[in-house]
Amino acid sequence: MKTTAPRSAARRSGPARLAAVAAAALAATQLAGCGLVGGSAGADAGGDKTITLIATESAPFQEPLRIAAESLAEDGWTLETKFVTDIVQPNIAVANGEFDASFFQHVAYLKQFNEDNNLDNEASFYVYGSPAGIYSATHDDIDGLPDGAKIALPVDPANNGRALKLLDRAGKLEVAEGKPVTHISQKDILDNPHGYTFVEVDQQSLATTLPDVDAGFLFTRLAGELGLTTEQALLFEEEDEQLPYRVVVSGKPGFKDSEKGEALRAALQSDEVREWFEGYIGGALPTPWDSTPAEDLPKWAGGE
C-alpha cells in the first residue's frame, strides 16, 4: 500500500514546521486527568475530530506521534495522547472505552492478551516492526556461551519462546515442534545439552538485566538504546520469524475502518514518519505498511 506525505509536509518547512511540531507535541501530552480513568473525556468534549490514544513512553512511539499530531492538526483533528509505561492497562482502557486506541504492543502480545482477558480489541494497522535477538555484554559469539550460561527471557507468553526458538535454530537446544512461537515456553524444551538456565523478567527490565546474565533476549529498540546494533547480536530473528512482532495501533472492533482510524493510519503511515524510522538506530525498525495484521495473522498463527 503506497502512502503519501501529509499535506503539512508540502506547506511547512524550517522554523515554521518545527514550531508547529512543538505545539502539536505539547497538545498531544496534555490529556485531562492523572491515570487512565477519564481518558475519553477529551473525545466527548472535542466531538468527532478528537482522537484519544494511550501509548508507551519511548522514542519509536513518541516521535512518530509528534509528527502525526501535526499532520492531523492540519486536517482539523486533535490528537490527545496519554504516555504510560504500563503494558497491561492500555488494552483494558481501550476495551472500556476510555481511549479510542492504543499504540504500545505487537500483534502477538495483543492476541495473547485478548485470549487471557476475554477481550476483542483489534489490530488496526502496523506502525513498525519489532525484531529481536539474543545479546551479551560479555560474549561475542553464540558458541562462546559456557555450559550452564544464564540467559534472560521475557516473562510474558507472547515473547517467552522467541529466544528458545533462536537457540533451537542455532542447534544449542531442542524445543518441541508444531507450536506457534507465541505459545512456546521452557516447558517445550526437549533437550538442553549445554545446561542453560533461564531467568524470566518483565520485558521492560530486559535491558537492565543484561549485565547480570551471560546473555539476554532484547528487542531491537532496547538494544539500540544500549548502543548495540543488530550485527552485534549473538542470534537474530530472520524476516519470517519477525512477522508476529510488528507493532500496531489497536482499537475496539470497527475502529480501523472509522473516520478516526483512517485519519490516524494516514498520519502514522506518512512519508515523514517513514523517514524518521529510517534515521532511528540505523533504520533497524522496518515499516511494513504494504500488508495488514489481518492478512498476516494466518501466516504465523495458523488455524488458531
CSV table of C-alpha atoms in Angstrom, one decimal:
chain,number,residue,atom,x,y,z
A,1,MET,CA,0.0,0.0,0.0
A,2,LYS,CA,1.5,3.3,-1.1
A,3,THR,CA,1.3,6.1,1.3
A,4,THR,CA,1.6,9.8,0.7
A,5,ALA,CA,3.0,12.5,2.8
A,6,PRO,CA,0.6,14.6,4.9
A,7,ARG,CA,-0.3,17.9,3.4
A,8,SER,CA,1.7,19.7,6.1
A,9,ALA,CA,4.9,18.3,4.5
A,10,ALA,CA,4.3,20.4,1.4
A,11,ARG,CA,3.2,23.5,3.2
A,12,ARG,CA,5.7,23.8,6.0
A,13,SER,CA,9.4,23.8,6.4
A,14,GLY,CA,12.2,25.1,8.6
A,15,PRO,CA,11.4,27.1,11.8
A,16,ALA,CA,7.6,27.2,11.0
A,17,ARG,CA,7.4,23.5,10.8
A,18,LEU,CA,9.5,23.0,14.0
A,19,ALA,CA,7.2,25.4,15.9
A,20,ALA,CA,4.2,23.5,14.7
A,21,VAL,CA,5.7,20.2,15.8
A,22,ALA,CA,6.4,21.6,19.2
A,23,ALA,CA,2.9,23.0,19.6
A,24,ALA,CA,1.4,19.7,18.4
A,25,ALA,CA,3.6,17.7,20.8
A,26,LEU,CA,2.5,19.9,23.7
A,27,ALA,CA,-1.1,19.4,22.9
A,28,ALA,CA,-0.6,15.7,22.5
A,29,THR,CA,0.6,15.3,26.0
A,30,GLN,CA,-1.9,17.4,27.8
A,31,LEU,CA,-4.6,14.9,28.4
A,32,ALA,CA,-7.0,15.7,31.2
A,33,GLY,CA,-6.7,13.7,34.4
A,34,CYS,CA,-3.8,11.8,36.1
A,35,GLY,CA,-4.2,8.0,35.5
A,36,LEU,CA,-6.2,6.2,32.9
A,37,VAL,CA,-9.7,6.8,34.1
A,38,GLY,CA,-11.4,9.7,32.2
A,39,GLY,CA,-9.2,9.5,29.1
A,40,SER,CA,-12.2,9.6,26.8
A,41,ALA,CA,-13.4,12.9,28.2
A,42,GLY,CA,-11.3,14.8,25.6
A,43,ALA,CA,-13.1,12.9,22.8
A,44,ASP,CA,-16.5,13.6,24.2
A,45,ALA,CA,-15.7,17.3,24.7
A,46,GLY,CA,-14.0,17.7,21.3
A,47,GLY,CA,-16.5,15.9,19.2
A,48,ASP,CA,-15.7,13.6,16.3
A,49,LYS,CA,-12.4,15.5,15.5
A,50,THR,CA,-10.6,14.4,18.6
A,51,ILE,CA,-8.7,11.1,18.8
A,52,THR,CA,-7.6,9.8,22.2
A,53,LEU,CA,-4.7,7.5,22.3
A,54,ILE,CA,-2.7,5.7,25.0
A,55,ALA,CA,0.9,4.9,24.2
A,56,THR,CA,4.1,3.8,25.7
A,57,GLU,CA,7.0,6.1,26.7
A,58,SER,CA,9.9,5.6,24.3
A,59,ALA,CA,11.2,7.2,21.1
A,60,PRO,CA,9.6,5.0,18.4
A,61,PHE,CA,6.2,5.7,19.9
A,62,GLN,CA,6.6,9.4,21.0
A,63,GLU,CA,8.4,10.8,17.9
A,64,PRO,CA,6.1,9.4,15.3
A,65,LEU,CA,3.1,10.6,17.3
A,66,ARG,CA,4.5,14.1,17.4
A,67,ILE,CA,4.8,14.0,13.6
A,68,ALA,CA,1.3,12.6,13.3
A,69,ALA,CA,-0.2,15.2,15.7
A,70,GLU,CA,1.0,17.9,13.4
A,71,SER,CA,-0.4,16.4,10.2
A,72,LEU,CA,-3.7,15.6,11.9
A,73,ALA,CA,-3.9,19.2,13.1
A,74,GLU,CA,-3.6,20.4,9.5
A,75,ASP,CA,-6.7,18.5,8.7
A,76,GLY,CA,-8.7,19.8,11.8
A,77,TRP,CA,-8.0,16.8,14.1
A,78,THR,CA,-6.8,16.9,17.7
A,79,LEU,CA,-4.7,14.0,18.8
A,80,GLU,CA,-4.7,13.6,22.6
A,81,THR,CA,-2.1,11.1,23.9
A,82,LYS,CA,-1.5,9.7,27.3
A,83,PHE,CA,2.0,8.2,27.7
A,84,VAL,CA,2.4,5.4,30.2
A,85,THR,CA,5.0,2.7,31.0
A,86,ASP,CA,2.4,0.0,31.9
A,87,ILE,CA,1.8,-2.8,29.3
A,88,VAL,CA,-1.4,-4.2,30.9
A,89,GLN,CA,-3.8,-1.3,31.5
A,90,PRO,CA,-3.7,0.2,27.9
A,91,ASN,CA,-5.7,-2.7,26.4
A,92,ILE,CA,-8.2,-2.6,29.3
A,93,ALA,CA,-8.6,1.1,29.0
A,94,VAL,CA,-9.3,0.8,25.2
A,95,ALA,CA,-11.8,-2.0,25.8
A,96,ASN,CA,-13.6,0.1,28.4
A,97,GLY,CA,-13.9,3.0,26.0
A,98,GLU,CA,-11.6,5.3,28.0
A,99,PHE,CA,-9.4,5.8,24.8
A,100,ASP,CA,-10.0,5.4,21.1
A,101,ALA,CA,-6.9,3.3,20.6
A,102,SER,CA,-3.6,2.2,22.0
A,103,PHE,CA,-0.1,2.2,20.5
A,104,PHE,CA,2.4,0.1,22.5
A,105,GLN,CA,2.3,-3.6,21.5
A,106,HIS,CA,3.0,-6.1,18.7
A,107,VAL,CA,0.3,-8.3,17.3
A,108,ALA,CA,1.4,-11.4,19.2
A,109,TYR,CA,1.1,-9.7,22.5
A,110,LEU,CA,-2.4,-8.3,21.6
A,111,LYS,CA,-3.6,-11.7,20.5
A,112,GLN,CA,-2.4,-13.4,23.7
A,113,PHE,CA,-3.8,-10.6,25.9
A,114,ASN,CA,-7.2,-10.8,24.3
A,115,GLU,CA,-7.2,-14.6,24.9
A,116,ASP,CA,-6.1,-14.3,28.5
A,117,ASN,CA,-8.6,-11.4,29.4
A,118,ASN,CA,-11.6,-12.3,27.1
A,119,LEU,CA,-11.2,-9.0,25.1
A,120,ASP,CA,-11.8,-8.4,21.5
A,121,ASN,CA,-9.5,-5.4,20.7
A,122,GLU,CA,-8.4,-5.5,17.1
A,123,ALA,CA,-5.0,-4.7,15.5
A,124,SER,CA,-5.9,-1.8,13.3
A,125,PHE,CA,-2.7,-1.2,11.3
A,126,TYR,CA,1.1,-1.6,11.5
A,127,VAL,CA,3.4,1.2,12.5
A,128,TYR,CA,6.8,-0.6,12.7
A,129,GLY,CA,8.4,-4.0,13.0
A,130,SER,CA,10.0,-5.1,16.3
A,131,PRO,CA,12.5,-7.8,15.5
A,132,ALA,CA,14.7,-9.1,18.3
A,133,GLY,CA,17.7,-11.2,19.1
A,134,ILE,CA,20.0,-12.6,21.8
A,135,TYR,CA,22.7,-10.3,23.0
A,136,SER,CA,25.5,-10.4,25.5
A,137,ALA,CA,27.6,-7.9,27.5
A,138,THR,CA,30.5,-10.4,27.8
A,139,HIS,CA,30.4,-12.8,24.9
A,140,ASP,CA,30.9,-12.0,21.2
A,141,ASP,CA,29.6,-15.3,19.7
A,142,ILE,CA,26.9,-17.8,20.5
A,143,ASP,CA,29.5,-20.5,20.6
A,144,GLY,CA,31.3,-18.6,23.4
A,145,LEU,CA,28.4,-19.1,25.8
A,146,PRO,CA,29.6,-21.5,28.5
A,147,ASP,CA,27.8,-24.6,29.7
A,148,GLY,CA,25.3,-23.5,32.4
A,149,ALA,CA,25.1,-20.0,30.9
A,150,LYS,CA,22.3,-17.8,32.4
A,151,ILE,CA,20.0,-16.4,29.8
A,152,ALA,CA,17.3,-13.7,30.4
A,153,LEU,CA,13.9,-14.2,28.7
A,154,PRO,CA,10.8,-12.0,28.7
A,155,VAL,CA,8.2,-13.5,31.1
A,156,ASP,CA,5.1,-12.7,29.0
A,157,PRO,CA,3.9,-15.7,27.0
A,158,ALA,CA,3.8,-13.8,23.6
A,159,ASN,CA,7.6,-13.2,23.8
A,160,ASN,CA,8.8,-16.0,26.1
A,161,GLY,CA,9.6,-18.5,23.3
A,162,ARG,CA,11.4,-16.2,20.9
A,163,ALA,CA,14.9,-16.8,22.4
A,164,LEU,CA,14.2,-20.5,22.8
A,165,LYS,CA,13.4,-20.7,19.1
A,166,LEU,CA,16.6,-18.9,18.2
A,167,LEU,CA,18.6,-21.2,20.3
A,168,ASP,CA,16.9,-24.2,18.7
A,169,ARG,CA,17.7,-22.9,15.2
A,170,ALA,CA,21.3,-22.5,16.2
A,171,GLY,CA,21.4,-26.1,17.5
A,172,LYS,CA,22.0,-25.1,21.1
A,173,LEU,CA,18.9,-26.7,22.4
A,174,GLU,CA,15.8,-28.5,21.1
A,175,VAL,CA,12.2,-27.4,21.5
A,176,ALA,CA,9.1,-29.3,20.6
A,177,GLU,CA,7.7,-28.7,17.1
A,178,GLY,CA,4.2,-27.9,16.0
A,179,LYS,CA,3.5,-24.9,18.1
A,180,PRO,CA,3.5,-21.3,17.1
A,181,VAL,CA,6.4,-19.4,18.6
A,182,THR,CA,3.9,-17.4,20.7
A,183,HIS,CA,3.0,-20.5,22.6
A,184,ILE,CA,6.4,-21.9,23.2
A,185,SER,CA,7.9,-21.8,26.8
A,186,GLN,CA,10.5,-23.6,28.8
A,187,LYS,CA,8.0,-26.5,29.2
A,188,ASP,CA,8.6,-27.2,25.5
A,189,ILE,CA,12.4,-27.7,25.8
A,190,LEU,CA,13.2,-31.4,24.8
A,191,ASP,CA,16.9,-31.2,25.1
A,192,ASN,CA,19.3,-28.7,26.8
A,193,PRO,CA,22.7,-30.2,26.2
A,194,HIS,CA,24.6,-27.1,27.5
A,195,GLY,CA,22.6,-26.9,30.7
A,196,TYR,CA,21.5,-23.3,30.1
A,197,THR,CA,19.4,-21.7,32.9
A,198,PHE,CA,16.8,-19.2,32.1
A,199,VAL,CA,15.8,-16.1,34.1
A,200,GLU,CA,12.4,-14.7,33.2
A,201,VAL,CA,11.9,-11.0,33.7
A,202,ASP,CA,9.4,-8.3,32.7
A,203,GLN,CA,10.1,-7.2,29.2
A,204,GLN,CA,10.7,-3.6,30.4
A,205,SER,CA,13.6,-4.9,32.6
A,206,LEU,CA,15.4,-6.9,29.9
A,207,ALA,CA,18.0,-4.1,29.2
A,208,THR,CA,18.8,-3.6,32.8
A,209,THR,CA,19.2,-7.3,33.4
A,210,LEU,CA,21.7,-7.8,30.6
A,211,PRO,CA,24.9,-7.0,32.6
A,212,ASP,CA,23.8,-9.6,35.2
A,213,VAL,CA,23.4,-12.6,32.9
A,214,ASP,CA,25.6,-14.3,30.2
A,215,ALA,CA,23.1,-13.4,27.5
A,216,GLY,CA,19.7,-12.0,27.2
A,217,PHE,CA,16.8,-11.5,24.8
A,218,LEU,CA,16.4,-7.9,23.6
A,219,PHE,CA,14.0,-6.1,21.3
A,220,THR,CA,15.9,-4.1,18.7
A,221,ARG,CA,14.7,-0.9,20.3
A,222,LEU,CA,16.1,-1.9,23.7
A,223,ALA,CA,19.3,-3.0,22.1
A,224,GLY,CA,19.6,0.3,20.2
A,225,GLU,CA,19.0,2.3,23.3
A,226,LEU,CA,22.0,0.4,24.8
A,227,GLY,CA,24.1,1.3,21.8
A,228,LEU,CA,24.0,-2.3,20.4
A,229,THR,CA,23.5,-3.0,16.7
A,230,THR,CA,21.8,-6.0,15.1
A,231,GLU,CA,25.2,-7.1,13.9
A,232,GLN,CA,26.3,-7.5,17.5
A,233,ALA,CA,23.5,-9.9,18.3
A,234,LEU,CA,24.6,-13.5,19.0
A,235,LEU,CA,21.5,-14.6,17.3
A,236,PHE,CA,18.9,-12.5,15.4
A,237,GLU,CA,15.4,-13.3,14.0
A,238,GLU,CA,15.0,-13.8,10.3
A,239,GLU,CA,12.3,-11.9,8.4
A,240,ASP,CA,9.7,-14.7,8.6
A,241,GLU,CA,10.3,-15.1,12.3
A,242,GLN,CA,9.6,-11.4,12.9
A,243,LEU,CA,6.0,-11.5,11.5
A,244,PRO,CA,4.1,-11.8,14.8
A,245,TYR,CA,6.1,-8.9,16.3
A,246,ARG,CA,5.0,-6.0,14.2
A,247,VAL,CA,3.9,-3.1,16.4
A,248,VAL,CA,0.3,-2.0,15.8
A,249,VAL,CA,-2.3,0.6,16.7
A,250,SER,CA,-5.2,-1.2,18.3
A,251,GLY,CA,-8.8,-0.3,18.9
A,252,LYS,CA,-12.2,-1.8,19.6
A,253,PRO,CA,-13.8,-3.6,16.7
A,254,GLY,CA,-14.6,-1.2,13.9
A,255,PHE,CA,-12.1,1.4,14.9
A,256,LYS,CA,-9.7,0.8,12.0
A,257,ASP,CA,-12.4,1.5,9.4
A,258,SER,CA,-13.8,4.5,11.2
A,259,GLU,CA,-13.0,8.1,10.2
A,260,LYS,CA,-10.8,8.4,13.3
A,261,GLY,CA,-9.0,5.2,12.5
A,262,GLU,CA,-8.4,6.1,8.8
A,263,ALA,CA,-7.1,9.6,9.8
A,264,LEU,CA,-4.7,8.1,12.4
A,265,ARG,CA,-3.4,5.5,10.0
A,266,ALA,CA,-2.7,8.1,7.3
A,267,ALA,CA,-0.9,10.3,9.8
A,268,LEU,CA,1.3,7.4,11.2
A,269,GLN,CA,1.9,5.8,7.8
A,270,SER,CA,3.2,9.0,6.2
A,271,ASP,CA,6.4,9.6,4.4
A,272,GLU,CA,7.6,11.8,7.2
A,273,VAL,CA,7.1,9.0,9.8
A,274,ARG,CA,8.9,6.6,7.5
A,275,GLU,CA,11.8,9.0,7.2
A,276,TRP,CA,12.0,9.2,11.0
A,277,PHE,CA,12.2,5.4,11.3
A,278,GLU,CA,14.9,5.3,8.6
A,279,GLY,CA,17.0,7.6,10.7
A,280,TYR,CA,16.4,5.8,14.1
A,281,ILE,CA,19.0,3.4,15.3
A,282,GLY,CA,20.3,2.9,11.8
A,283,GLY,CA,16.9,2.1,10.3
A,284,ALA,CA,16.7,-1.2,12.2
A,285,LEU,CA,12.9,-0.9,12.7
A,286,PRO,CA,11.1,-1.7,9.4
A,287,THR,CA,7.8,0.0,8.4
A,288,PRO,CA,5.8,-2.9,6.9
A,289,TRP,CA,2.9,-0.8,5.6
A,290,ASP,CA,2.3,-2.9,2.4
A,291,SER,CA,0.5,-5.5,4.4
A,292,THR,CA,-2.1,-5.6,7.2
A,293,PRO,CA,-2.4,-7.5,10.5
A,294,ALA,CA,-5.5,-9.4,9.3
A,295,GLU,CA,-3.6,-10.6,6.2
A,296,ASP,CA,-0.6,-11.7,8.1
A,297,LEU,CA,-2.2,-13.4,11.1
A,298,PRO,CA,-2.9,-16.8,9.3
A,299,LYS,CA,0.7,-17.0,8.2
A,300,TRP,CA,2.1,-17.3,11.7
A,301,ALA,CA,-0.9,-18.2,13.9
A,302,GLY,CA,-2.2,-21.0,11.6
A,303,GLY,CA,-5.8,-22.0,12.2
A,304,GLU,CA,-6.0,-20.8,15.8
